[in-house]
Short mmCIF file of C-alpha atoms and ligand atoms in Angstrom, two decimals:
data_model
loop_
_atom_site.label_atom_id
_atom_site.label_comp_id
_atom_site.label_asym_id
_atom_site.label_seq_id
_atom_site.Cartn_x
_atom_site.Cartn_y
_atom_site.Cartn_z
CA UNK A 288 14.15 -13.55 -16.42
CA UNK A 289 11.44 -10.93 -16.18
CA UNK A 290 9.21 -11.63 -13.21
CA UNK A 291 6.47 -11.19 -15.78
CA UNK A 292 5.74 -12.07 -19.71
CA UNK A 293 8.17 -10.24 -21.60
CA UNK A 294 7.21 -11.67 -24.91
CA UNK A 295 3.79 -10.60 -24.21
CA UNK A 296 4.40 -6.67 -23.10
CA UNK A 297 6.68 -6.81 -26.18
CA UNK A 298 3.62 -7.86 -28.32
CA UNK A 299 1.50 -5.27 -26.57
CA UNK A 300 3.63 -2.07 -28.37
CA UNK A 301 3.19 -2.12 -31.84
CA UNK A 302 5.78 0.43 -32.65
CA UNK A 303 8.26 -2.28 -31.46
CA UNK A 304 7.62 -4.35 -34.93
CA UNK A 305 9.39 -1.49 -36.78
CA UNK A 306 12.47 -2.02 -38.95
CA UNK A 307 14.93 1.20 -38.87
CA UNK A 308 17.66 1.17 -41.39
CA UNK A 309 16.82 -2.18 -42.65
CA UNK A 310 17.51 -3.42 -38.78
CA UNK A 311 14.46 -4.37 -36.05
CA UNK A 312 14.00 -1.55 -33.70
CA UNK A 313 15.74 -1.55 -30.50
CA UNK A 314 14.50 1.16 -28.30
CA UNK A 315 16.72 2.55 -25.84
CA UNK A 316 15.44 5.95 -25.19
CA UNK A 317 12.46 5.64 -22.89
CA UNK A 318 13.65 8.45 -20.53
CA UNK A 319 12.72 10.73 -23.73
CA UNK A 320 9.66 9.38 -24.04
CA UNK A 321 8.27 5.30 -23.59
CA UNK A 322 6.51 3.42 -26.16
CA UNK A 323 3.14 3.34 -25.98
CA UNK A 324 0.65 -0.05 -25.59
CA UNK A 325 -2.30 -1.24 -27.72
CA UNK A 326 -4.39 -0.88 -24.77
CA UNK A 327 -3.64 2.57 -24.06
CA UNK A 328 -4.19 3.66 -28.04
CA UNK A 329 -7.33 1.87 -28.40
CA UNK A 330 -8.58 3.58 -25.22
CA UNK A 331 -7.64 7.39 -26.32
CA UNK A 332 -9.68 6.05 -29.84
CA UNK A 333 -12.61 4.43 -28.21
CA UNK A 334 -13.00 8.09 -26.46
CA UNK A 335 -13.05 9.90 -29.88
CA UNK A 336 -15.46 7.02 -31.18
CA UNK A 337 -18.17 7.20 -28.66
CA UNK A 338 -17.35 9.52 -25.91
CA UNK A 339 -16.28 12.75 -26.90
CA UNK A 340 -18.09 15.78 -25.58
CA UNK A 341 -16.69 18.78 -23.64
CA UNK A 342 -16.52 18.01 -19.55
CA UNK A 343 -17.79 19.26 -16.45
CA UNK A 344 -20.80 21.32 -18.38
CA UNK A 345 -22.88 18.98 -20.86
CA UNK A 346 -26.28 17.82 -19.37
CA UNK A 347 -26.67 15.62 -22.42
CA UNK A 348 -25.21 11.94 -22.40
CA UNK A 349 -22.11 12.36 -23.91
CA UNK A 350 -20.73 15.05 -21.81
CA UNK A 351 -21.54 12.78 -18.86
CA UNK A 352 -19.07 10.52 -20.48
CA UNK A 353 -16.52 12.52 -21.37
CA UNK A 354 -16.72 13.90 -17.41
CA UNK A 355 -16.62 9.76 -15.77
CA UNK A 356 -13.70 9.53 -17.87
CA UNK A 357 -11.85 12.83 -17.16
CA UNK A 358 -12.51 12.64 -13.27
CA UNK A 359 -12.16 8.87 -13.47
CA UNK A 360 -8.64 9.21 -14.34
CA UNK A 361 -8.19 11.60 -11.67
CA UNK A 362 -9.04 9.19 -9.15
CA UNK A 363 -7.20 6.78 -10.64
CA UNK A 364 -4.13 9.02 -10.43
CA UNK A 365 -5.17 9.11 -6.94
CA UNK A 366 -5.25 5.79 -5.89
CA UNK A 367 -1.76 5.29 -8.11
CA UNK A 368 0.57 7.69 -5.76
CA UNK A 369 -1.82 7.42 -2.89
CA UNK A 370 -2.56 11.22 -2.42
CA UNK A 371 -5.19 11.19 0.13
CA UNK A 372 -7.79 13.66 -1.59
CA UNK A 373 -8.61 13.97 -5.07
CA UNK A 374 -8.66 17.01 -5.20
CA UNK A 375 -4.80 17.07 -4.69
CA UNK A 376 -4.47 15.71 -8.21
CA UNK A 377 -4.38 18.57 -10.33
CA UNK A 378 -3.89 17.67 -14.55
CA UNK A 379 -1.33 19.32 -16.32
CA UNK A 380 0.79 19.79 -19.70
CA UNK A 381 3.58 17.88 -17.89
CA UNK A 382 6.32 17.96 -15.53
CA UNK A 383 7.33 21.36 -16.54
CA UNK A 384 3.93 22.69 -16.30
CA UNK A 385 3.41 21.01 -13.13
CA UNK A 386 6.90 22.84 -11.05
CA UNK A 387 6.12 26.25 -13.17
CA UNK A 388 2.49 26.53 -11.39
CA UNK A 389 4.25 25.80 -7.99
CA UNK A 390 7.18 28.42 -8.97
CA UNK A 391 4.68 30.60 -9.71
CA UNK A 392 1.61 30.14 -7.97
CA UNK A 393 3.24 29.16 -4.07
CA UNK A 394 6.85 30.77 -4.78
CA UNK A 395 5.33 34.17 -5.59
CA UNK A 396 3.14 33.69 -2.44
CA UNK A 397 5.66 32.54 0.30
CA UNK A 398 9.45 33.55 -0.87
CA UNK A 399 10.25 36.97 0.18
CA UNK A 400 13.92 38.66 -0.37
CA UNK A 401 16.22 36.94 1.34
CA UNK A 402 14.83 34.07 1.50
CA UNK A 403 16.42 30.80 0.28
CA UNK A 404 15.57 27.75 -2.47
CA UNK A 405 17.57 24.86 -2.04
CA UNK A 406 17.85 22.29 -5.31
CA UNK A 407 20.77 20.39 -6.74
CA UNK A 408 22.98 20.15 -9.87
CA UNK A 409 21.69 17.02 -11.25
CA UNK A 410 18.33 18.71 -11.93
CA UNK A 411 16.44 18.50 -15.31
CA UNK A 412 16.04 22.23 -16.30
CA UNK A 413 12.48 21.75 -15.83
CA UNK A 414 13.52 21.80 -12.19
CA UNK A 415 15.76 24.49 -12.10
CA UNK A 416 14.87 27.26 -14.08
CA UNK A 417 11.84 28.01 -12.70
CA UNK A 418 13.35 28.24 -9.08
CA UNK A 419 16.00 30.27 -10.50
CA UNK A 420 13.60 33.25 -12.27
CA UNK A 421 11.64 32.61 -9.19
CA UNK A 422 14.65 33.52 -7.30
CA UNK A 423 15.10 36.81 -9.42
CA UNK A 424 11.59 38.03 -9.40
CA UNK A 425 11.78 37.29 -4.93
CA UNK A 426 14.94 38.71 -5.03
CA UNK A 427 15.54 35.12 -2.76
CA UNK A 428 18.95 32.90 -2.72
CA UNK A 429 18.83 29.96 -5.18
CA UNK A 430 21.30 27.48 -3.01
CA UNK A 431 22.65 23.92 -4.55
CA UNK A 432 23.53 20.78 -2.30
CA UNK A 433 26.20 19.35 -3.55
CA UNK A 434 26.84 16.24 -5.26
CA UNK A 435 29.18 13.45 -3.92
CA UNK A 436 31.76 12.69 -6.58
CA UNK A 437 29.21 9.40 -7.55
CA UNK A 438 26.65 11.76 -8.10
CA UNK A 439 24.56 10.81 -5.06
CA UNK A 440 23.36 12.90 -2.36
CA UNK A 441 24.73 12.73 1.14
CA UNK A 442 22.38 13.74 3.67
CA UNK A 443 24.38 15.62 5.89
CA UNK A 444 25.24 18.07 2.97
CA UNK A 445 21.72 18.32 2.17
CA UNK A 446 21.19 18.91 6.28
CA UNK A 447 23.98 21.75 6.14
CA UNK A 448 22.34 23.49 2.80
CA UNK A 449 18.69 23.92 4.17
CA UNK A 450 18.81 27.06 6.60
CA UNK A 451 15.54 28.48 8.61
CA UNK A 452 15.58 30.92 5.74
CA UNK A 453 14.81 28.15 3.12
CA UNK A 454 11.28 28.46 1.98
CA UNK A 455 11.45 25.80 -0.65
CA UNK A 456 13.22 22.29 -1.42
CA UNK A 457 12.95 20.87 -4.68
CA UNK A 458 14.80 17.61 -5.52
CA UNK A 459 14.47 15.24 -8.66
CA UNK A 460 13.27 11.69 -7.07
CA UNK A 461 15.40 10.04 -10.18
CA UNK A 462 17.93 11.94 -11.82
CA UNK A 463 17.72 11.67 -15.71
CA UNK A 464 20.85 11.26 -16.51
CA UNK A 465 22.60 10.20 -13.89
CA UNK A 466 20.43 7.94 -12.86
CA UNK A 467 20.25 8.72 -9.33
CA UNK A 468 17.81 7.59 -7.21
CA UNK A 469 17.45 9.84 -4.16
CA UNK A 470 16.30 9.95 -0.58
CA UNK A 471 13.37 11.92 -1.00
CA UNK A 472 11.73 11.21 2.11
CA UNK A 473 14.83 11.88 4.02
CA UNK A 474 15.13 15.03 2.47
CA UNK A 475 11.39 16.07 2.88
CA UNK A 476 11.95 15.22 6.53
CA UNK A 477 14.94 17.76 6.98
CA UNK A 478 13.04 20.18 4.95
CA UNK A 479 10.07 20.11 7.39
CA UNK A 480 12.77 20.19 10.49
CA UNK A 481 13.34 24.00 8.84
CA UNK A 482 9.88 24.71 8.01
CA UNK A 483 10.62 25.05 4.90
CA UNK A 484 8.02 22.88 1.94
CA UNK A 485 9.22 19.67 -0.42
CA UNK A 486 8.52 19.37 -4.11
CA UNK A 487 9.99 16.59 -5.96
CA UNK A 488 10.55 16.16 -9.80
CA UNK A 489 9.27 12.50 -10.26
CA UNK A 490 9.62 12.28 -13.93
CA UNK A 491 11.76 9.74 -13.92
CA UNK A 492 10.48 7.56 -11.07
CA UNK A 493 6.59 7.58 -11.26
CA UNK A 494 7.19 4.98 -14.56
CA UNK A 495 9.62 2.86 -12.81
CA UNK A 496 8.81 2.31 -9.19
CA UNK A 497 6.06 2.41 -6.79
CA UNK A 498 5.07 6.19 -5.50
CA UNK A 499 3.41 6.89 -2.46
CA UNK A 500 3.14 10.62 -1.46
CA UNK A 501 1.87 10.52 1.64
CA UNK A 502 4.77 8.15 2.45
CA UNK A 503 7.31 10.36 1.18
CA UNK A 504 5.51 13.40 2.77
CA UNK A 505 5.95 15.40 -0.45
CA UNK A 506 4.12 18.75 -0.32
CA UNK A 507 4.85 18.79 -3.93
CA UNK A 508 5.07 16.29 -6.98
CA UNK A 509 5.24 16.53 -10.39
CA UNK A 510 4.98 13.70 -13.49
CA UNK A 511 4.15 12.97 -16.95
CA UNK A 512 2.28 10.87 -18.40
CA UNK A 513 4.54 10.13 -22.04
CA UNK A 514 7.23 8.52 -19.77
CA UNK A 515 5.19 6.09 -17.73
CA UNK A 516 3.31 4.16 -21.63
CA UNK A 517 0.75 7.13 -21.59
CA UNK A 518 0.46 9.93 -23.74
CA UNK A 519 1.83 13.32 -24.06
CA UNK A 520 0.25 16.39 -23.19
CA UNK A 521 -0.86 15.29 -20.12
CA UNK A 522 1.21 15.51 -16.63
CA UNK A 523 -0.01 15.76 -13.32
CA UNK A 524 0.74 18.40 -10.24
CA UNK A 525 0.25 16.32 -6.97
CA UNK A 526 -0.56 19.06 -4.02
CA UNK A 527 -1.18 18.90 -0.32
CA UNK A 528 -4.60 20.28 0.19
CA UNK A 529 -3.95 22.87 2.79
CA UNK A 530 -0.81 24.86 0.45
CA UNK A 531 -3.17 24.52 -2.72
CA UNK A 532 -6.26 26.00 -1.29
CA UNK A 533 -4.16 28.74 -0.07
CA UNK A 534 -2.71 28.98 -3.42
CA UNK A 535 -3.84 31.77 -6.14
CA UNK A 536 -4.34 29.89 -9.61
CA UNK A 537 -1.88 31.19 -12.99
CA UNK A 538 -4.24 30.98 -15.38
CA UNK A 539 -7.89 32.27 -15.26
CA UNK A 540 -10.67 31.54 -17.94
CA UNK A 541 -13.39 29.15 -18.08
CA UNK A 542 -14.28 26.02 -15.72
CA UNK A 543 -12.04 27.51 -13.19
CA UNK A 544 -14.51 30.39 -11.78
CA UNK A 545 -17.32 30.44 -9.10
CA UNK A 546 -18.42 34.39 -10.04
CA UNK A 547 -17.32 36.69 -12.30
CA UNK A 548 -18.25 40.05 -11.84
CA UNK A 549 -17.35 43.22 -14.23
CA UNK A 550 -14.32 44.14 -11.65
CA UNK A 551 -13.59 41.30 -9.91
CA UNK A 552 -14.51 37.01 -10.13
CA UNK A 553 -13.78 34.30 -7.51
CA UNK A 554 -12.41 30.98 -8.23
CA UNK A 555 -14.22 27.52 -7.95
CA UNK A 556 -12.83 24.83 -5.62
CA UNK A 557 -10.04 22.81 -6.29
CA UNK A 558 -8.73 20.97 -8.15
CA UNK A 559 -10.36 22.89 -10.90
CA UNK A 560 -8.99 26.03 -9.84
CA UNK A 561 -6.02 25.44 -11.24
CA UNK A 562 -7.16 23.81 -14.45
CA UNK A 563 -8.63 26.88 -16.27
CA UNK A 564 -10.14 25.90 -20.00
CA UNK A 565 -10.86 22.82 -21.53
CA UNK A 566 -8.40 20.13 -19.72
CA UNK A 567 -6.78 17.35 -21.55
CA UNK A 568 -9.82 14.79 -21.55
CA UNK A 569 -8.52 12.26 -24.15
CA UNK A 570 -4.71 12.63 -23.12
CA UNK A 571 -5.91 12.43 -19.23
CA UNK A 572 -8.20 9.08 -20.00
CA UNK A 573 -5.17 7.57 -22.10
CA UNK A 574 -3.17 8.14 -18.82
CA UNK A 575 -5.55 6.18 -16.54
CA UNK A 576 -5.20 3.47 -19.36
CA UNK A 577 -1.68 3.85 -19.30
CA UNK A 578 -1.96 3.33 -15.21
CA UNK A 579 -4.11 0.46 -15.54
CA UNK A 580 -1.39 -1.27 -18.02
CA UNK A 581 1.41 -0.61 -15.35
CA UNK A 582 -0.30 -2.20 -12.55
CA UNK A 583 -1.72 -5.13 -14.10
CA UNK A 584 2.38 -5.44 -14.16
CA UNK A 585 2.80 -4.20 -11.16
CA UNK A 586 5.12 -1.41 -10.15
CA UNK A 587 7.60 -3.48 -7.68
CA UNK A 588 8.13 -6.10 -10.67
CA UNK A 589 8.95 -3.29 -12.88
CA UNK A 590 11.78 -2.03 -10.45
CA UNK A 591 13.05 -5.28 -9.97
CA UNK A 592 13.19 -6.16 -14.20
CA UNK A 593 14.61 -2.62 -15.25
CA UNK A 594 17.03 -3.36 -11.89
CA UNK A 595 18.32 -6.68 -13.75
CA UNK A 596 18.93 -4.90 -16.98
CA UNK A 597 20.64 -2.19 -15.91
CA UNK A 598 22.94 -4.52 -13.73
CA UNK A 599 23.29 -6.42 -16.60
CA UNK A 600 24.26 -3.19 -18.90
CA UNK A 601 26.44 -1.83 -16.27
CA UNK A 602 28.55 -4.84 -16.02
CA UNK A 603 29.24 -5.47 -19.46
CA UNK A 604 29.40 -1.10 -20.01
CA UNK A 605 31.98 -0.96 -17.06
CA UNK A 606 34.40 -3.69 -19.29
CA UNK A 607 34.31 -1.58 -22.30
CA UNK A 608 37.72 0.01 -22.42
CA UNK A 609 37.24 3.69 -23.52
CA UNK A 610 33.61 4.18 -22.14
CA UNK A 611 33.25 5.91 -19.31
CA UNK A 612 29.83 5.39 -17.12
CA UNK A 613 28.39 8.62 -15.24
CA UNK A 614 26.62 9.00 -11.94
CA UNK A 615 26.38 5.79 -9.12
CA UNK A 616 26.64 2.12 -9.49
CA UNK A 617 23.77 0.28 -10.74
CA UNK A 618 22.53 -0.79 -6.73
CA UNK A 619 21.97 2.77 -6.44
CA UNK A 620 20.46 4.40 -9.68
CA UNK A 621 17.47 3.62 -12.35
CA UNK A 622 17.01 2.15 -15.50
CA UNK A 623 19.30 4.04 -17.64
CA UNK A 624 23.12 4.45 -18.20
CA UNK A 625 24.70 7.75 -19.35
CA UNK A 626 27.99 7.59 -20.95
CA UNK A 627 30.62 8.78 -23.03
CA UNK A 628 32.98 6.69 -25.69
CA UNK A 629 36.55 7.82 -25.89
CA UNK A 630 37.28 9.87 -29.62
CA UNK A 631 33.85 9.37 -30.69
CA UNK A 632 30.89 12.57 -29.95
CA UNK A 633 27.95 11.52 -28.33
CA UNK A 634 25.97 12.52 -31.78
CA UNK A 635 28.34 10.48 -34.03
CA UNK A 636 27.65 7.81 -31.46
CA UNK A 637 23.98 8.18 -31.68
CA UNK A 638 23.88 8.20 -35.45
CA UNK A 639 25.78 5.46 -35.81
CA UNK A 640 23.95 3.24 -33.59
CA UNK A 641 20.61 4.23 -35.23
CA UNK A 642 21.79 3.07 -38.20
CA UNK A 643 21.94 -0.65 -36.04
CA UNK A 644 18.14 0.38 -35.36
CA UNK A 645 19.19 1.56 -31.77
CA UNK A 646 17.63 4.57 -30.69
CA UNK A 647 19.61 6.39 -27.38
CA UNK A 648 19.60 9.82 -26.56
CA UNK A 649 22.72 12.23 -27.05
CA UNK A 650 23.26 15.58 -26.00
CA UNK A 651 22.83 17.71 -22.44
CA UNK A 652 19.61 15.81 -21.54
CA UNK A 653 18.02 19.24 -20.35
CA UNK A 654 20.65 19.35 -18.18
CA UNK A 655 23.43 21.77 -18.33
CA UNK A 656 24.60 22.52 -15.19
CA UNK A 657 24.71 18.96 -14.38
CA UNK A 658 26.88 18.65 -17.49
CA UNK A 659 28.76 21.68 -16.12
CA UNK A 660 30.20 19.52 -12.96
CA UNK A 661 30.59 16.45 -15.21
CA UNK A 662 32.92 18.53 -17.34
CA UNK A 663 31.33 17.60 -20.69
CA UNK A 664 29.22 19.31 -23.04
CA UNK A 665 27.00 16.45 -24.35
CA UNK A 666 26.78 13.02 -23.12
CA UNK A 667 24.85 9.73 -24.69
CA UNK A 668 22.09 7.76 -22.75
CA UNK A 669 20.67 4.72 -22.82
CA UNK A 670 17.45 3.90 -20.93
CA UNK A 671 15.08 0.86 -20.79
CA UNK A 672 11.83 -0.14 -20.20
CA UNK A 673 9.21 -3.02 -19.42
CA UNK A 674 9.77 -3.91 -23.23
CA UNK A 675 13.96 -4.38 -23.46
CA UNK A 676 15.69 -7.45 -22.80
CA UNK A 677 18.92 -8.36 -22.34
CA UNK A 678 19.53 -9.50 -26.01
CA UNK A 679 18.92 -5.55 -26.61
CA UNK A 680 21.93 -4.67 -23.93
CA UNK A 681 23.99 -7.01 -26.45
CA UNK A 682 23.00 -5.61 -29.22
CA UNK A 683 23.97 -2.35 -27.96
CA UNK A 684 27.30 -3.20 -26.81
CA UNK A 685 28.11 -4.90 -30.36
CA UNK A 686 27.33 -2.01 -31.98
CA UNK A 687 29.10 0.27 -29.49
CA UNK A 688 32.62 -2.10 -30.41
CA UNK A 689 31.54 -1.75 -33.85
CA UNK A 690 31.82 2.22 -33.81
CA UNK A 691 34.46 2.27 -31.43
CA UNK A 692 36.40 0.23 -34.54
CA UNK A 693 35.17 2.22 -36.93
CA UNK A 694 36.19 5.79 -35.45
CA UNK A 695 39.38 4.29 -34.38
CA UNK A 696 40.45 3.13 -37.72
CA UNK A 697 43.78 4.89 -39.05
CA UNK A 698 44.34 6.04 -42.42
N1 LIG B 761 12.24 16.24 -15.13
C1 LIG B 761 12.93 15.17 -15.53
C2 LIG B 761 13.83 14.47 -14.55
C3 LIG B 761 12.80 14.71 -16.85
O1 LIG B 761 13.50 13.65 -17.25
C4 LIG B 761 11.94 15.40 -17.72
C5 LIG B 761 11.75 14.94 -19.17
N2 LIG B 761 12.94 14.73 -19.86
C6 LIG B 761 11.24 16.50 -17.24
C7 LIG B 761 11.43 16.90 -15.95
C8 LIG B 761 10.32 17.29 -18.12
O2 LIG B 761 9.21 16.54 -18.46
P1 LIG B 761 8.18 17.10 -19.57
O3 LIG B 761 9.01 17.48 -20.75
O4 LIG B 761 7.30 15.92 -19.83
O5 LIG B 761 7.47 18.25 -18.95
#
C-alpha cells in the first residue's frame, strides 16, 4: 500500500487517462522523463495568463511578478536540498548544462596537466564527457573506480583511485540504469581527505529521495527539473559559495554584468553571474510547483513507495526464466530495473510492449561505457514513479511472457 493516496496522485496527471494502441497507458519510463501534474501545468499557465513580463529589470507591476516568481523558485530550490545560501542555486538547461559549466567554468580554472579526474563507468554521458574533453583540453588523467561485479561501489576502491593529484570527483548519486544508489557522502569525504572537490550527478535521485547538500558535503550538484513532475528546460547547478565566486562565468550577455566598458566589463554577483540572458522564468516557476507537489507527498514516503515497487518488480523479474536483471539487488538500488530478455532485442521488446500501452525505455540509456562493462550494446528499462502500482508491474510481466512466447514461437 502506498503510504499516501495513490488513486489521488494518479488523478492528479492527466496524461495518465490516455489509451495507446487501444490499451490504457502504463507508464514505465519516468527515468526519461516523469509525467507531469495538474498543479504544476496550471501554474506554468497561470504565469502566461497574468504574470508574464521579463525579470530582474521591469519597474512596472508585472515584471515585479515575473521576478517573486523567478527568485521565489530559487529559494524554494533552496530550502528543497538545503543549500545554505541562495545564491548557491544557480538555474540551468538541465543536468547536462549544470556539469558542462563546472567542466568548464572550475575545471579550466583548477586542473592543470597532470592532474587527475576521478568518475566511474556507470555514468550517464552527461557525466562523463565533459570530464573527459576537460581532460584533453588540461592535458589531466581522466581515472575510473571500478565497479564491483553488482555494479556497486566499494569504498576502498574508490579510496585507492583518488590520489593527491585528483583535482576533481564526480559520481552519479543514482545510477540510471543500473540503478545504483551510491555513497555519496562517503565519497565526498575521501575526496576532501585528498583535497581534491565533489560534484555529484543527482538526476536520478533529487525526484526520488530526500537531498540535503550540506549533509552530503557536495561542492557540486546537478538536477533537472523534467524528472522530478516539473518541466523541461529547466535544471539547476547547486554550488558552494566560496568555488563559485571564484569561478569565471561561460556565457556573458545581459543580466549577468555589473560594467561594461568598450575593452573590458565586470560581472554582477552571483547567482546571476552565471545565468547570462533571459533565464527560464516559466520553466523555473513550474519547477517550484513541481517541488511544492513532491513535498506535500513528502520525499521519505516517495522512497519508501517506489522501494515497494521495485521489490515487488524485482521479485517477480528475478523468476522470469530468460531475463536477466542488471546492476544490485533491489535493497540497494532505485526505482527502476534494467534488463535484457533472452532472443528478443531490447527495441523489439519495447515495441512490443507499447503495443500493450507500456512505455519502457530501450537502448544505451546515455550510457555506453557502462554498456561497455555490461557486455551489451542496448539494454531495456523500466522505471516507476509516485503514479505506478503494482497492478502496472503485472501488467508488465504479462506482457513480457507474452513476447517472450511470441519471439520464441517455431515455424
Ligand atoms: N544524468 C543522469 C543520471 C540522467 O539520468 C540524465 C537524464 N537521462 C542526465 C544526467 C541528463 O539530464 P538532462 O538530459 O535533463 O540534462
Amino acid at each position: 500500500m502506498a503510504p499516501f493516496d495513490i488513486n489521488k496522485v494518479k488523478a492528479d496527471f492527466p496524461i495518465l487517462t490516455e489509451t495507446v494502441n487501444g490499451q490504457p497507458l502504463v507508464y514505465l519510463d519516468s527515468s526519461a522523463t516523469s509525467q507531469k501534474p495538474q498543479q504544476v501545468i496550471d501554474r506554468m499557465n497561470q504565469y502566461y495568463q497574468h504574470e508574464n513580463a521579463n525579470v530582474h529589470r521591469g519597474v512596472h507591476t508585472l515584471g515585479t511578478r515575473a521576478t517573486d516568481g523567478y527568485e521565489g523558485a530559487r529559494e524554494a530550490v533552496r530550502r528543497f536540498i538545503n543549500a545554505q545560501y541562495f545564491e548557491e542555486v544557480i538555474f540551468t538547461r538541465g543536468t547536462t548544462t549544470a556539469i558542462n559549466t563546472v567542466a568548464h567554468s572550475y575545471g579550466d580554472m583548477a586542473v592543470e596537466e597532470g592532474d587527475e579526474i576521478v568518475i566511474t563507468q556507470m555514468e550517464h554521458h552527461a557525466n562523463l564527457v565533459p570530464w573527459q574533453q576537460l581532460a584533453k583540453r588540461r592535458k589531466a588523467v581522466l581515472k575510473y573506480i571500478p565497479l564491483q561485479p553488482d555494479g556497486t561501489l566499494d569504498l576502498k576502491d574508490v579510496e585507492a583511485t583518488i590520489t593527491d593529484r585528483t583535482k576533481i570527483v564526480s559520481v552519479a548519486h543514482v545510477s540510471n540504469v543500473l540503478g545504483t544508489i551510491n555513497d555519496i557522502k562517503a565519497i565526498a569525504k575521501l575526496a576532501h581527505d585528498k583535497g581534491a572537490i565533489m560534484v555529484s550527478d543527482g538526476a536520478q535521485a533529487v525526484p526520488h529521495m530526500t537531498v540535503d547538500v550540506q549533509d552530503l558535503d557536495v561542492d557540486f550538484y546537478a538536477f533537472s527539473g523534467h524528472k522530478m513532475v516539473g518541466p523541461t528546460g529547466i535544471g539547476v547547478l547547486y554550488g558552494r559559495k566560496s568555488l563559485l565566486n571564484k569561478m569565471e562565468p561561460i556565457e556573458y550577455g545581459g543580466d549577468m554584468i555589473d560594467f561594461v566598458g568598450l575593452q573590458d566589463s565586470t560581472w554582477t554577483e552571483l547567482p546571476t553571474k552565471f545565468e547570462a540572458g533571459t533565464p527560464l522564468i516559466a520553466e523555473a516557476i513550474g519547477l517550484h510547483a513541481a517541488i511544492d507537489y513532491l513535498e506535500a507527498i513528502g520525499l521519505d514516503e516517495v522512497l519508501t513507495y517506489e522501494h515497494e515497487l521495485t521489490a515487488y518488480a524485482y521479485e517477480k523479474m528475478s523468476e522470469f526464466e530468460g531475463l536477466e536483471i542488471y546492476g544490485p539487488g533491489p535493497d540497494k538500488r532505485a526505482g527502476l530495473i534494467t534488463f535484457n530478455l533472452a532472443g528478443v532485442h531490447p527495441h523489439d521488446l519495447a515495441t512490443a510492449l507499447d503495443s500493450d500501452g507500456i512505455a519502457i525505455r530501450a537502448g544505451h540509456h546515455c550510457a555506453q561505457p557502462l554498456m561497455k562493462w555490461l557486455n551489451q550494446s542496448s539494454t531495456a528499462r523500466a522505471s516507476f514513479y509516485i503514479y505506478n502500482t503494482k497492478e502496472e508491474i503485472d501488467l508488465l510481466v504479462d506482457s513480457l511472457k507474452k513476447t517472450k512466447e511470441f519471439f520464441s514461437y517455431e515455424f
